[in-house]
């Protein structure tokens, strides 16, 4: 703690065992309250208001309060005072000589502010203590005599070139209201780190040390210097500057000249300014260089949204999202820093605007309410959605060069500023300045930002992963085209024509299969029966096929019911819960499988019922006729499966499924279903390829003398199915590429 002067008459020496007054207050308690007042004050607090009434601790408290007042006034250069002025203001100081340790503090505080201060001035001013002062002040090796429990931390005293604990401070990286950040060499580990030096308060390091994510600055550890009440938080050094530097460049660059190259150029300028070597070209830098400016914003935003999602799942909120708190690596990768874990709810004092600096402009309405002295909101009301709001403000500002809310003209005290900000943020998202957005801004990027900026937290993205997926859509050209097709695209119109499209996709191949089955069987089976049996066969076949068609029609509509209801509601602006949307997405991806399996089952049933019904009516069919009829049904069932499957799924994946992506909530199950549909399509492609082979295989059961009668039908089947396979294969390839694009987005 100290290097105090030897005690003399009237001197005070702080100890940990301070006397207490009748209320149990110690000198340390009194001094700590005064020191806290200085930390949040904009003008010097009144020292006399903190003096205790109890004579037991009043004198010692007075001396310690003067030390704190001296240190803050001279350290901050805020109305500095001399001891003589204290004596004039506080008559009780005249009743005994000033303690040497108090004179010692004033001398060194003045010496720090003006190196020309001489010892002789003090020995002359205090002749009775001249000998002792001459010895005390002869060395420049200053050691504070203040009580450690109340020692003020003057961060301005920390300079480049100093050694603090295990760290050699090399250069300043930034500063805030309550901390300074330096690039330092950690001696014990022989590595470069960023050291954040702040007052020893809060639990930030313990919380941040648990966060290990690619897009969050890695916190290594902390050290607490109890004697100086300092906390050293040392972390990964990220050399590429911050998004604030990028923002400054954006504001001076015309919109048409902004691109991913601008980001890289800013980073390279920062590296050059720090004497860092510009990195060699990498895949990440090449990727960034090829991006438009909106795509660059989406690229940055997706990573930051993932970081907030990770932190939110770990129970950590950032609460201070702003450009200066996003660091950039040499390759342009953003990393969130400076999580404001110790945010303490409503802020007392006259000016939270000054307390938070420039951060207020990036806060969500509920966070502004939490710092508003007259609003009921508290820090406990905040969640990840509040951080995502701040992220959206940052991204909008980077995208356009301006914030979405005009907060640049904020003036006045806390209530005036906060009330104005809350009013501007309470309006509908439709009132946002869309005219500021660049012409090439993807719809997905606009949607991601607008939804995150909704004044109602319940209408924002549920989590960072949902917002990240939306931003990922902007970076994948195929996914972007699927989710936001051109206004004139057939895919948009087809969403309203679900029943007609499904009817055509299923009914046409089945109708062709029925026509082939009927004509093929009439030649080989029905034509060999007498007229009455033929009539009876026609009746049974017509009734069976008609009944199966009706069942298939009903089944298709039942399978479409939930999907049609949800998709129709979404078009009308209706909201649905996560489970309902998840079920609708699942129904969409299973639509083709369910319908074609229903069709195949009905063909198999018809293949059994028709010949049995014919026999039950008194008409005899040979065993060969039974086998041939059933094989024909299987061939037609394969036709009814393969071709509708690809047409239905092509429609479902290209037109229906993408309309759910803008609503979020996609997760691991969706990725599995997409991958499963991809694998299943390969099996159905094999079935489509097997249709002509099945037709040829069925011909082996036809008596040789009957082959000439069906050879034309077989040729039509083989040639037609081969041509159809070409179309099916094209659909398969398109489906494969669409699924891959959707998987890329959903997997994120």
XYZ file of C-alpha atoms in Angstrom:
748
model
C 0.000 0.000 0.000
C 2.383 2.586 1.048
C 5.587 4.333 1.452
C 4.238 6.764 4.063
C 6.247 9.270 6.002
C 7.197 8.398 9.569
C 4.342 9.386 11.836
C 4.597 12.865 13.321
C 2.199 14.999 15.161
C -0.972 15.316 13.136
C 0.023 12.726 10.508
C -2.400 10.035 9.371
C -1.482 6.562 8.309
C -4.285 4.541 6.681
C -4.725 1.038 7.943
C -7.070 -1.810 7.158
C -8.395 -1.653 10.698
C -10.044 1.740 10.415
C -12.022 3.084 13.381
C -15.793 3.148 13.046
C -18.490 5.545 14.161
C -21.606 4.782 16.184
C -23.393 3.573 13.037
C -20.673 1.102 12.116
C -19.264 3.196 9.269
C -15.495 2.981 8.872
C -13.100 5.452 7.312
C -12.828 3.073 4.370
C -16.631 3.199 3.893
C -16.631 7.004 3.905
C -13.736 7.276 1.467
C -15.132 4.602 -0.863
C -18.427 6.500 -1.179
C -16.543 9.685 -2.040
C -14.323 7.869 -4.540
C -17.428 6.361 -6.191
C -18.952 9.830 -6.435
C -15.842 11.026 -8.269
C -15.980 8.096 -10.691
C -19.436 9.044 -11.960
C -19.352 12.815 -11.445
C -18.924 15.426 -14.153
C -18.154 18.166 -11.646
C -16.202 17.763 -8.391
C -18.434 16.398 -5.605
C -18.691 18.394 -2.388
C -16.150 16.903 0.005
C -17.914 18.303 3.070
C -21.074 16.319 2.279
C -19.146 13.105 2.875
C -17.546 14.039 6.207
C -18.884 11.909 9.088
C -20.265 13.581 12.202
C -18.540 11.179 14.558
C -15.382 12.724 16.080
C -13.897 9.209 16.230
C -13.338 9.031 12.498
C -13.875 12.609 11.295
C -10.262 13.765 11.319
C -8.810 10.663 9.617
C -11.658 10.693 7.103
C -11.027 14.361 6.312
C -7.372 13.762 5.454
C -8.184 10.708 3.269
C -10.998 12.561 1.491
C -8.618 15.417 0.663
C -6.147 12.900 -0.813
C -8.863 11.450 -3.055
C -10.057 14.922 -4.026
C -6.509 16.068 -4.817
C -5.787 12.972 -6.920
C -8.935 13.349 -9.005
C -8.732 17.117 -9.483
C -5.088 17.067 -10.556
C -5.311 13.746 -12.405
C -8.334 14.847 -14.416
C -7.258 18.499 -14.598
C -10.660 19.412 -13.181
C -10.469 22.582 -11.069
C -7.163 21.641 -9.358
C -6.817 22.907 -5.767
C -3.892 23.553 -3.454
C -3.756 22.565 0.192
C -3.968 26.220 1.161
C -7.405 26.381 -0.455
C -8.558 23.368 1.539
C -7.365 25.050 4.723
C -9.339 28.173 3.817
C -12.483 26.156 3.049
C -12.202 23.804 6.034
C -11.394 25.735 9.233
C -10.857 22.578 11.269
C -7.644 21.961 9.294
C -6.154 24.966 11.043
C -6.309 23.365 14.488
C -3.281 21.108 13.812
C -0.374 20.988 11.369
C -1.056 19.427 8.020
C 0.058 15.794 7.986
C 3.280 15.208 5.989
C 1.680 12.421 3.954
C -0.989 14.881 2.740
C 1.733 17.341 1.687
C 3.566 14.403 0.056
C 0.490 13.587 -2.069
C 0.029 17.179 -3.236
C 3.697 17.535 -4.186
C 3.744 14.425 -6.390
C 0.388 15.192 -7.989
C 1.624 18.661 -8.911
C 4.998 17.295 -10.024
C 3.165 14.928 -12.399
C 1.241 17.834 -13.895
C 4.229 20.212 -13.934
C 7.721 18.777 -13.667
C 9.137 22.169 -12.624
C 7.678 21.897 -9.093
C 10.603 22.013 -6.639
C 11.137 20.554 -3.163
C 12.385 23.934 -1.952
C 8.925 25.414 -2.484
C 7.513 22.993 0.077
C 10.289 23.238 2.636
C 9.813 27.005 2.540
C 6.010 26.766 2.822
C 6.151 24.351 5.749
C 9.321 25.329 7.740
C 8.339 23.350 10.835
C 8.362 20.142 8.737
C 11.150 21.167 6.361
C 13.618 18.474 7.404
C 11.096 15.652 7.132
C 9.702 16.961 3.834
C 13.188 17.323 2.398
C 13.763 13.626 3.045
C 10.331 12.498 1.829
C 10.281 14.521 -1.375
C 13.883 13.966 -2.404
C 13.082 10.887 -4.506
C 10.894 10.606 -7.589
C 9.902 7.070 -6.614
C 6.301 7.844 -5.699
C 4.203 5.423 -3.623
C 0.674 6.449 -2.824
C -0.241 6.837 0.858
C -3.972 6.584 0.166
C -6.102 3.788 1.562
C -6.053 0.947 -0.980
C -9.774 0.457 -0.591
C -10.380 3.906 -1.971
C -7.396 4.498 -4.201
C -8.680 6.214 -7.358
C -7.592 4.701 -10.631
C -6.429 7.382 -12.989
C -6.161 5.564 -16.295
C -4.536 8.591 -17.906
C -1.445 7.877 -15.830
C -0.889 4.609 -17.669
C 1.459 5.234 -20.561
C 3.040 3.352 -23.451
C 6.467 2.090 -22.406
C 5.440 1.256 -18.871
C 5.573 -2.243 -17.423
C 2.468 -3.341 -15.579
C 2.674 -6.704 -13.895
C 3.729 -9.216 -16.597
C 3.086 -6.856 -19.513
C 5.216 -4.337 -21.403
C 2.828 -1.774 -22.894
C 3.853 -1.221 -26.520
C 1.163 0.947 -28.093
C -2.367 2.115 -27.408
C -5.184 0.317 -29.208
C -8.179 2.224 -27.914
C -9.957 3.578 -24.902
C -13.418 3.959 -23.474
C -15.026 5.700 -20.532
C -13.758 3.138 -18.039
C -10.875 1.287 -19.660
C -7.840 1.547 -21.904
C -6.547 -1.114 -24.260
C -2.888 -1.608 -25.124
C -0.894 -3.877 -27.340
C 1.508 -5.511 -24.930
C 4.184 -8.154 -24.751
C 3.465 -10.755 -22.126
C 6.882 -11.549 -20.730
C 6.132 -14.960 -19.230
C 4.623 -16.317 -22.461
C 6.680 -14.235 -24.922
C 3.626 -13.357 -26.979
C 1.709 -10.291 -28.105
C -1.625 -9.742 -26.414
C -4.193 -6.991 -26.099
C -4.491 -5.828 -22.484
C -7.616 -4.080 -21.293
C -6.858 -2.090 -18.133
C -9.825 -1.027 -16.037
C -10.928 -0.599 -12.472
C -11.375 -3.829 -10.579
C -15.143 -4.232 -10.693
C -17.647 -6.696 -12.098
C -17.348 -10.298 -13.260
C -16.575 -9.706 -16.932
C -13.379 -11.805 -17.226
C -14.767 -14.895 -15.556
C -17.702 -14.821 -17.931
C -15.783 -13.996 -21.090
C -13.119 -16.622 -20.482
C -15.854 -19.216 -21.032
C -16.534 -17.971 -24.585
C -14.582 -19.819 -27.252
C -15.861 -18.950 -30.716
C -14.296 -18.119 -34.064
C -15.976 -14.717 -34.127
C -15.403 -13.651 -30.512
C -12.098 -12.262 -29.275
C -10.508 -14.984 -27.160
C -9.955 -13.914 -23.562
C -6.929 -15.677 -22.085
C -7.058 -14.682 -18.431
C -7.068 -11.786 -15.997
C -4.833 -10.369 -13.314
C -5.987 -8.137 -10.488
C -3.613 -5.612 -8.968
C -5.222 -5.193 -5.575
C -2.889 -2.420 -4.449
C -3.912 -0.242 -7.391
C -7.464 -1.535 -7.780
C -6.729 -2.389 -11.406
C -7.859 -5.319 -13.451
C -5.785 -6.485 -16.403
C -7.792 -8.482 -18.892
C -5.512 -9.920 -21.542
C -6.806 -11.410 -24.724
C -6.112 -12.336 -28.317
C -4.522 -9.537 -30.336
C -6.566 -8.734 -33.443
C -4.513 -6.384 -35.642
C -6.865 -5.281 -38.428
C -8.572 -2.371 -36.683
C -12.304 -2.106 -35.997
C -15.495 -1.583 -37.950
C -15.433 2.021 -36.749
C -12.408 2.634 -38.971
C -14.255 0.964 -41.837
C -17.298 3.142 -41.178
C -15.199 6.296 -41.384
C -13.980 5.205 -44.825
C -17.502 4.279 -45.950
C -18.754 7.778 -45.198
C -16.164 9.303 -47.511
C -16.558 6.766 -50.323
C -19.325 7.072 -52.962
C -21.758 4.122 -52.853
C -20.804 2.910 -56.333
C -17.158 2.574 -55.246
C -17.844 0.445 -52.185
C -17.116 -3.278 -52.302
C -15.296 -5.986 -50.425
C -12.057 -4.419 -51.630
C -12.835 -1.355 -49.504
C -12.847 -3.500 -46.361
C -9.524 -5.077 -47.291
C -8.022 -1.698 -48.125
C -8.994 -0.293 -44.715
C -7.499 -3.323 -42.962
C -4.272 -3.027 -44.944
C -4.035 0.673 -44.062
C -4.434 -0.127 -40.377
C -1.790 -2.847 -40.578
C 0.625 -0.492 -42.328
C 0.033 2.163 -39.699
C 0.934 -0.321 -36.979
C 4.017 -1.506 -38.809
C 2.422 -4.885 -39.442
C 3.212 -6.876 -42.574
C 0.329 -7.070 -45.019
C -0.790 -10.697 -45.218
C -0.373 -12.732 -48.357
C -3.466 -13.471 -50.384
C -5.708 -16.086 -48.830
C -8.963 -17.750 -49.812
C -10.845 -15.482 -47.395
C -9.359 -12.302 -48.831
C -10.058 -13.533 -52.363
C -13.644 -14.253 -51.358
C -14.070 -10.786 -49.845
C -12.508 -9.079 -52.852
C -15.173 -10.576 -55.119
C -18.134 -9.410 -53.026
C -20.329 -6.393 -53.621
C -20.744 -4.022 -50.684
C -24.151 -5.418 -49.588
C -22.698 -8.923 -49.809
C -19.726 -7.777 -47.707
C -22.103 -6.477 -45.044
C -23.981 -9.794 -45.107
C -20.643 -11.645 -44.857
C -19.681 -9.679 -41.752
C -23.168 -9.749 -40.274
C -23.596 -13.487 -40.623
C -20.474 -14.111 -38.564
C -21.404 -11.586 -35.894
C -24.933 -13.002 -35.641
C -23.428 -16.459 -35.132
C -21.220 -15.054 -32.376
C -24.217 -13.501 -30.621
C -26.136 -16.744 -30.980
C -23.266 -18.655 -29.372
C -22.944 -16.125 -26.551
C -26.704 -16.097 -26.020
C -26.789 -19.879 -25.721
C -24.029 -19.554 -23.103
C -26.182 -17.084 -21.172
C -24.028 -14.066 -22.073
C -25.293 -10.823 -23.584
C -23.058 -8.216 -25.172
C -25.180 -5.126 -24.435
C -22.743 -2.765 -26.145
C -22.811 -3.599 -29.844
C -21.156 -0.805 -31.825
C -18.576 -0.565 -34.639
C -15.699 0.091 -32.236
C -16.396 -3.203 -30.460
C -15.982 -5.304 -33.602
C -12.341 -6.085 -34.302
C -11.039 -7.333 -37.644
C -8.342 -9.859 -38.367
C -5.832 -9.331 -41.167
C -8.093 -11.468 -43.382
C -11.192 -9.419 -42.566
C -12.830 -11.837 -40.138
C -14.881 -9.884 -37.553
C -14.543 -10.658 -33.861
C -16.791 -9.308 -31.142
C -14.984 -7.735 -28.212
C -15.742 -5.873 -24.998
C -18.837 -7.704 -23.796
C -20.508 -5.339 -21.345
C -21.210 -8.004 -18.736
C -21.263 -5.588 -15.843
C -24.125 -3.475 -17.226
C -26.081 -2.559 -14.122
C -29.582 -1.629 -15.170
C -30.939 1.860 -14.580
C -28.176 4.438 -14.533
C -28.250 7.063 -11.835
C -26.817 10.510 -12.294
C -27.547 13.340 -14.659
C -26.337 11.993 -17.973
C -26.458 8.366 -19.095
C -25.602 9.792 -22.526
C -22.178 10.697 -21.180
C -22.026 7.482 -19.177
C -22.452 5.294 -22.244
C -20.649 7.507 -24.731
C -21.704 6.784 -28.315
C -23.246 3.410 -27.516
C -26.761 4.721 -26.952
C -27.372 5.137 -30.684
C -26.976 1.366 -31.156
C -29.219 0.288 -28.294
C -32.593 -1.380 -28.643
C -35.693 0.353 -27.257
C -35.827 -1.992 -24.279
C -32.183 -1.324 -23.443
C -32.739 2.430 -23.691
C -35.677 1.987 -21.340
C -33.396 0.106 -18.950
C -31.027 3.094 -18.712
C -33.848 5.638 -18.607
C -34.325 6.989 -15.062
C -38.131 7.138 -15.446
C -38.820 3.865 -17.265
C -39.613 0.574 -15.500
C -37.317 -1.553 -17.709
C -34.289 -3.260 -16.204
C -31.251 -5.138 -17.503
C -33.021 -8.390 -16.669
C -35.554 -7.631 -19.432
C -32.887 -7.930 -22.137
C -31.990 -10.985 -24.186
C -30.175 -11.839 -27.409
C -32.840 -10.063 -29.451
C -31.615 -6.780 -27.966
C -28.065 -7.526 -29.141
C -29.378 -8.425 -32.608
C -31.100 -5.038 -32.732
C -27.756 -3.349 -32.052
C -26.102 -5.509 -34.703
C -28.747 -4.469 -37.241
C -28.070 -0.783 -36.505
C -24.343 -1.345 -37.049
C -24.897 -3.232 -40.304
C -27.366 -0.645 -41.616
C -24.867 2.124 -40.862
C -22.067 0.238 -42.605
C -24.307 -0.487 -45.579
C -25.536 3.075 -46.082
C -23.082 5.297 -44.198
C -25.933 6.474 -41.958
C -27.769 5.086 -38.963
C -31.390 4.025 -39.493
C -32.413 6.568 -36.837
C -31.376 10.207 -36.851
C -29.606 10.341 -33.494
C -26.744 12.604 -34.586
C -28.521 15.702 -33.298
C -29.112 14.341 -29.781
C -28.709 17.082 -27.200
C -29.762 17.716 -23.628
C -29.730 15.577 -20.526
C -30.605 11.972 -20.116
C -34.377 12.303 -20.305
C -34.345 14.541 -23.369
C -31.947 12.315 -25.274
C -33.446 9.003 -24.233
C -37.042 10.120 -24.795
C -36.146 11.248 -28.311
C -34.376 7.987 -29.104
C -37.219 5.891 -27.752
C -39.741 7.852 -29.788
C -37.766 7.411 -33.011
C -37.435 3.676 -32.421
C -41.093 3.127 -31.567
C -42.338 3.639 -35.112
C -43.243 0.952 -37.600
C -40.383 -0.688 -39.531
C -42.094 0.715 -42.623
C -40.839 4.146 -41.543
C -37.171 3.172 -41.876
C -35.153 5.174 -44.459
C -35.281 2.564 -47.227
C -34.139 5.207 -49.701
C -30.674 5.004 -48.147
C -30.268 1.340 -49.102
C -28.155 0.692 -52.220
C -29.947 -0.396 -55.372
C -28.205 -3.778 -55.356
C -29.191 -4.585 -51.758
C -30.514 -8.185 -51.732
C -34.043 -8.611 -50.438
C -32.767 -11.081 -47.839
C -30.357 -8.499 -46.398
C -33.063 -5.858 -46.192
C -35.413 -8.381 -44.587
C -32.766 -9.447 -42.047
C -32.107 -5.859 -40.964
C -35.713 -4.673 -40.960
C -36.957 -7.573 -38.870
C -34.100 -7.181 -36.368
C -35.002 -3.466 -36.038
C -38.638 -4.090 -35.110
C -39.509 -2.169 -31.914
C -41.320 -5.259 -30.596
C -38.778 -7.901 -29.496
C -41.322 -10.665 -30.158
C -41.355 -9.758 -33.845
C -37.580 -9.833 -34.247
C -35.408 -12.818 -35.071
C -35.775 -15.384 -32.314
C -32.038 -15.997 -32.106
C -28.775 -15.145 -33.817
C -28.852 -18.366 -35.835
C -32.060 -17.285 -37.591
C -30.584 -13.923 -38.534
C -27.331 -15.581 -39.628
C -29.251 -17.929 -41.950
C -31.023 -14.996 -43.541
C -27.712 -13.242 -44.123
C -26.236 -16.433 -45.543
C -29.001 -16.391 -48.167
C -27.500 -13.130 -49.461
C -24.158 -14.847 -50.062
C -25.450 -17.852 -51.994
C -26.658 -16.843 -55.443
C -28.803 -19.937 -55.962
C -30.351 -19.812 -52.494
C -30.988 -16.088 -52.938
C -32.793 -16.751 -56.215
C -34.874 -19.503 -54.597
C -35.894 -17.484 -51.547
C -36.457 -14.193 -53.375
C -37.321 -14.933 -57.017
C -37.920 -12.054 -59.441
C -41.440 -10.553 -59.195
C -42.329 -11.986 -62.602
C -41.140 -15.505 -61.763
C -43.521 -18.454 -62.256
C -42.395 -19.703 -58.851
C -44.230 -16.875 -57.091
C -47.433 -17.373 -59.061
C -47.243 -21.160 -58.647
C -47.413 -20.826 -54.852
C -51.056 -19.841 -55.218
C -51.768 -22.724 -57.629
C -50.815 -25.592 -55.359
C -53.814 -27.809 -56.164
C -53.752 -27.387 -59.976
C -49.984 -27.938 -60.111
C -50.226 -31.066 -57.969
C -53.149 -32.347 -60.031
C -51.205 -31.999 -63.266
C -48.002 -33.456 -61.844
C -49.768 -36.541 -60.476
C -52.805 -37.029 -62.670
C -51.164 -36.769 -66.109
C -48.565 -39.569 -65.623
C -51.200 -41.731 -63.921
C -53.689 -41.137 -66.728
C -51.057 -42.150 -69.310
C -50.249 -45.229 -67.242
C -53.956 -46.153 -67.095
C -54.266 -45.726 -70.837
C -51.221 -47.955 -71.430
C -52.414 -50.547 -68.911
C -55.922 -50.750 -70.331
C -54.846 -51.056 -73.974
C -52.032 -53.465 -73.197
C -54.274 -55.740 -71.111
C -57.153 -55.548 -73.586
C -54.876 -56.925 -76.293
C -53.424 -59.772 -74.223
C -56.202 -60.600 -71.750
C -59.558 -58.929 -72.322
C -59.625 -59.514 -76.078
C -59.463 -63.284 -75.510
C -62.634 -63.311 -73.396
C -66.160 -63.581 -74.693
C -68.233 -60.442 -75.173
C -70.014 -60.723 -71.806
C -66.743 -61.281 -69.926
C -65.145 -58.371 -71.746
C -68.029 -56.142 -70.732
C -67.775 -57.322 -67.153
C -63.987 -56.784 -67.159
C -64.446 -53.254 -68.497
C -66.990 -52.502 -65.772
C -64.766 -53.802 -62.985
C -61.631 -52.072 -64.345
C -63.448 -48.750 -64.845
C -64.969 -48.900 -61.362
C -61.668 -49.879 -59.734
C -59.579 -47.281 -61.533
C -62.212 -44.601 -60.904
C -62.336 -45.493 -57.212
C -58.534 -45.480 -56.943
C -58.413 -42.130 -58.730
C -60.930 -40.724 -56.227
C -58.982 -42.114 -53.283
C -55.795 -40.658 -54.731
C -57.484 -37.276 -55.204
C -58.711 -37.246 -51.612
C -55.333 -38.395 -50.275
C -53.517 -35.668 -52.224
C -55.796 -32.969 -50.814
C -55.455 -34.328 -47.286
C -51.679 -34.262 -47.636
C -51.881 -30.692 -48.933
C -54.319 -29.385 -46.300
C -51.872 -28.208 -43.625
C -49.336 -26.939 -46.155
C -51.988 -25.007 -48.055
C -53.362 -23.486 -44.839
C -49.972 -22.297 -43.563
C -48.700 -21.018 -46.917
C -51.954 -19.145 -47.528
C -51.721 -17.612 -44.055
C -48.124 -16.505 -44.600
C -49.081 -14.751 -47.824
C -51.723 -12.845 -45.862
C -49.201 -11.787 -43.225
C -50.283 -14.222 -40.530
C -47.717 -15.395 -37.971
C -47.221 -18.980 -36.863
C -45.333 -20.577 -34.011
C -42.116 -22.471 -34.551
C -43.690 -25.933 -34.368
C -46.349 -25.109 -36.972
C -43.758 -23.774 -39.406
C -41.506 -26.785 -38.795
C -44.368 -29.155 -39.590
C -45.206 -27.219 -42.778
C -41.576 -27.427 -43.921
C -41.526 -31.157 -43.204
C -44.786 -31.659 -45.109
C -43.295 -29.815 -48.085
C -40.227 -32.040 -48.308
C -42.302 -35.200 -47.851
C -44.958 -34.154 -50.356
C -43.498 -36.053 -53.319
C -42.751 -39.236 -51.376
C -46.168 -39.440 -49.728
C -48.101 -38.823 -52.927
C -46.208 -41.233 -55.165
C -46.249 -44.006 -52.571
C -49.999 -43.511 -52.345
C -50.224 -43.810 -56.130
C -48.056 -46.932 -56.214
C -50.082 -48.545 -53.443
C -53.293 -47.894 -55.369
C -51.805 -49.453 -58.538
C -50.805 -52.550 -56.593
C -54.262 -52.752 -55.001
C -55.877 -52.393 -58.413
C -53.598 -55.131 -59.764
C -54.985 -57.490 -57.137
C -58.640 -56.429 -57.026
C -59.406 -56.352 -60.774
C -58.485 -59.973 -61.664
C -59.993 -61.305 -58.426
C -63.209 -59.415 -59.122
C -63.289 -60.780 -62.681
C -62.889 -64.316 -61.360
C -65.526 -63.734 -58.683
C -67.958 -62.736 -61.427
C -67.655 -66.216 -62.943
C -65.031 -65.538 -65.594
C -61.955 -67.711 -65.615
C -58.458 -66.175 -66.139
C -55.360 -68.230 -66.686
C -52.391 -68.047 -64.294
C -50.346 -66.408 -67.024
C -53.036 -63.715 -67.356
C -52.901 -63.054 -63.594
C -49.106 -62.699 -63.663
C -49.088 -60.562 -66.773
C -51.811 -58.246 -65.457
C -49.989 -57.782 -62.149
C -46.621 -57.088 -63.837
C -48.304 -54.523 -66.061
C -49.682 -52.861 -62.940
C -46.197 -52.770 -61.396
C -44.787 -51.159 -64.555
C -47.581 -48.569 -64.477
C -47.015 -48.090 -60.733
C -43.345 -47.352 -61.451
C -44.447 -44.770 -64.015
C -46.859 -43.312 -61.448
C -44.015 -43.072 -58.920
C -40.952 -41.919 -60.828
C -42.279 -39.117 -62.996
C -44.711 -37.466 -60.519
C -42.072 -37.734 -57.787
C -39.646 -35.470 -59.593
C -42.275 -33.046 -60.821
C -43.847 -32.709 -57.356
C -40.504 -32.323 -55.565
C -39.195 -29.905 -58.165
C -42.247 -27.753 -57.512
C -42.034 -28.221 -53.719
C -38.335 -27.380 -53.439
C -38.174 -24.619 -56.006
C -41.447 -22.856 -55.266
C -42.924 -23.878 -51.902
C -40.114 -24.624 -49.444
C -38.164 -21.354 -49.958
C -41.122 -19.286 -48.798
C -40.549 -20.579 -45.248
C -36.907 -19.484 -45.018
C -37.630 -15.774 -44.413
C -39.504 -16.720 -41.232
C -36.545 -18.380 -39.489
C -36.624 -21.254 -37.049
C -34.719 -23.678 -39.279
C -32.332 -26.075 -37.596
C -30.594 -29.405 -37.669
C -33.754 -31.387 -38.444
C -34.347 -29.310 -41.563
C -30.829 -30.006 -42.781
C -31.353 -33.736 -42.222
C -34.641 -33.700 -44.143
C -33.051 -31.877 -47.068
C -30.185 -34.370 -47.149
C -32.647 -37.249 -46.914
C -34.660 -35.895 -49.849
C -31.442 -35.629 -51.843
C -30.576 -39.284 -51.167
C -34.131 -40.444 -51.809
C -34.176 -38.737 -55.189
C -31.308 -40.963 -56.319
C -33.425 -44.045 -55.620
C -36.365 -42.663 -57.572
C -34.045 -41.773 -60.444
C -33.107 -45.465 -60.557
C -36.809 -46.346 -60.680
C -37.311 -43.958 -63.608
C -34.386 -45.580 -65.416
C -35.865 -49.021 -64.747
C -39.272 -48.339 -66.333
C -38.286 -49.448 -69.892
C -36.422 -52.424 -68.418
C -39.512 -53.455 -66.499
C -41.535 -53.224 -69.722
C -39.066 -55.466 -71.549
C -38.945 -57.882 -68.598
C -42.734 -58.096 -68.632
C -42.648 -59.012 -72.317
C -40.912 -62.277 -71.427
C -44.176 -63.479 -69.884
C -46.093 -62.844 -73.136
C -46.682 -65.877 -75.361
C -44.607 -65.684 -78.528
C -47.679 -65.621 -80.743
C -49.016 -62.501 -78.919
C -45.844 -60.408 -79.109
C -46.588 -58.994 -82.587
C -49.840 -57.606 -81.222
C -48.139 -55.605 -78.422
C -44.799 -54.830 -80.025
C -45.905 -51.277 -80.902
C -47.075 -50.607 -77.342
C -43.788 -51.950 -75.978
C -41.824 -49.733 -78.335
C -43.890 -46.713 -77.311
C -43.277 -47.595 -73.659
C -39.529 -47.998 -74.103
C -38.993 -44.939 -76.305
C -41.402 -42.783 -74.300
C -39.897 -43.757 -70.942
C -36.369 -43.187 -72.302
C -37.331 -39.690 -73.441
C -39.128 -39.110 -70.138
C -35.973 -40.174 -68.302
C -34.073 -37.363 -69.995
C -36.596 -34.897 -68.595
C -36.531 -36.613 -65.206
C -32.745 -36.502 -65.123
C -32.803 -32.761 -65.845
C -35.274 -32.294 -62.976
C -33.034 -34.451 -60.783
C -29.992 -32.303 -61.483
C -31.918 -29.078 -60.855
C -33.376 -30.557 -57.682
C -29.923 -31.649 -56.544
C -28.508 -28.145 -56.981
C -31.485 -26.510 -55.265
C -31.226 -28.878 -52.304
C -27.486 -28.248 -52.023
C -28.081 -24.470 -51.896
C -30.813 -24.839 -49.280
C -28.644 -27.211 -47.242
C -25.821 -24.669 -47.232
C -28.106 -22.027 -45.800
C -29.945 -24.240 -43.329
C -26.766 -25.883 -42.050
C -25.443 -22.456 -41.053
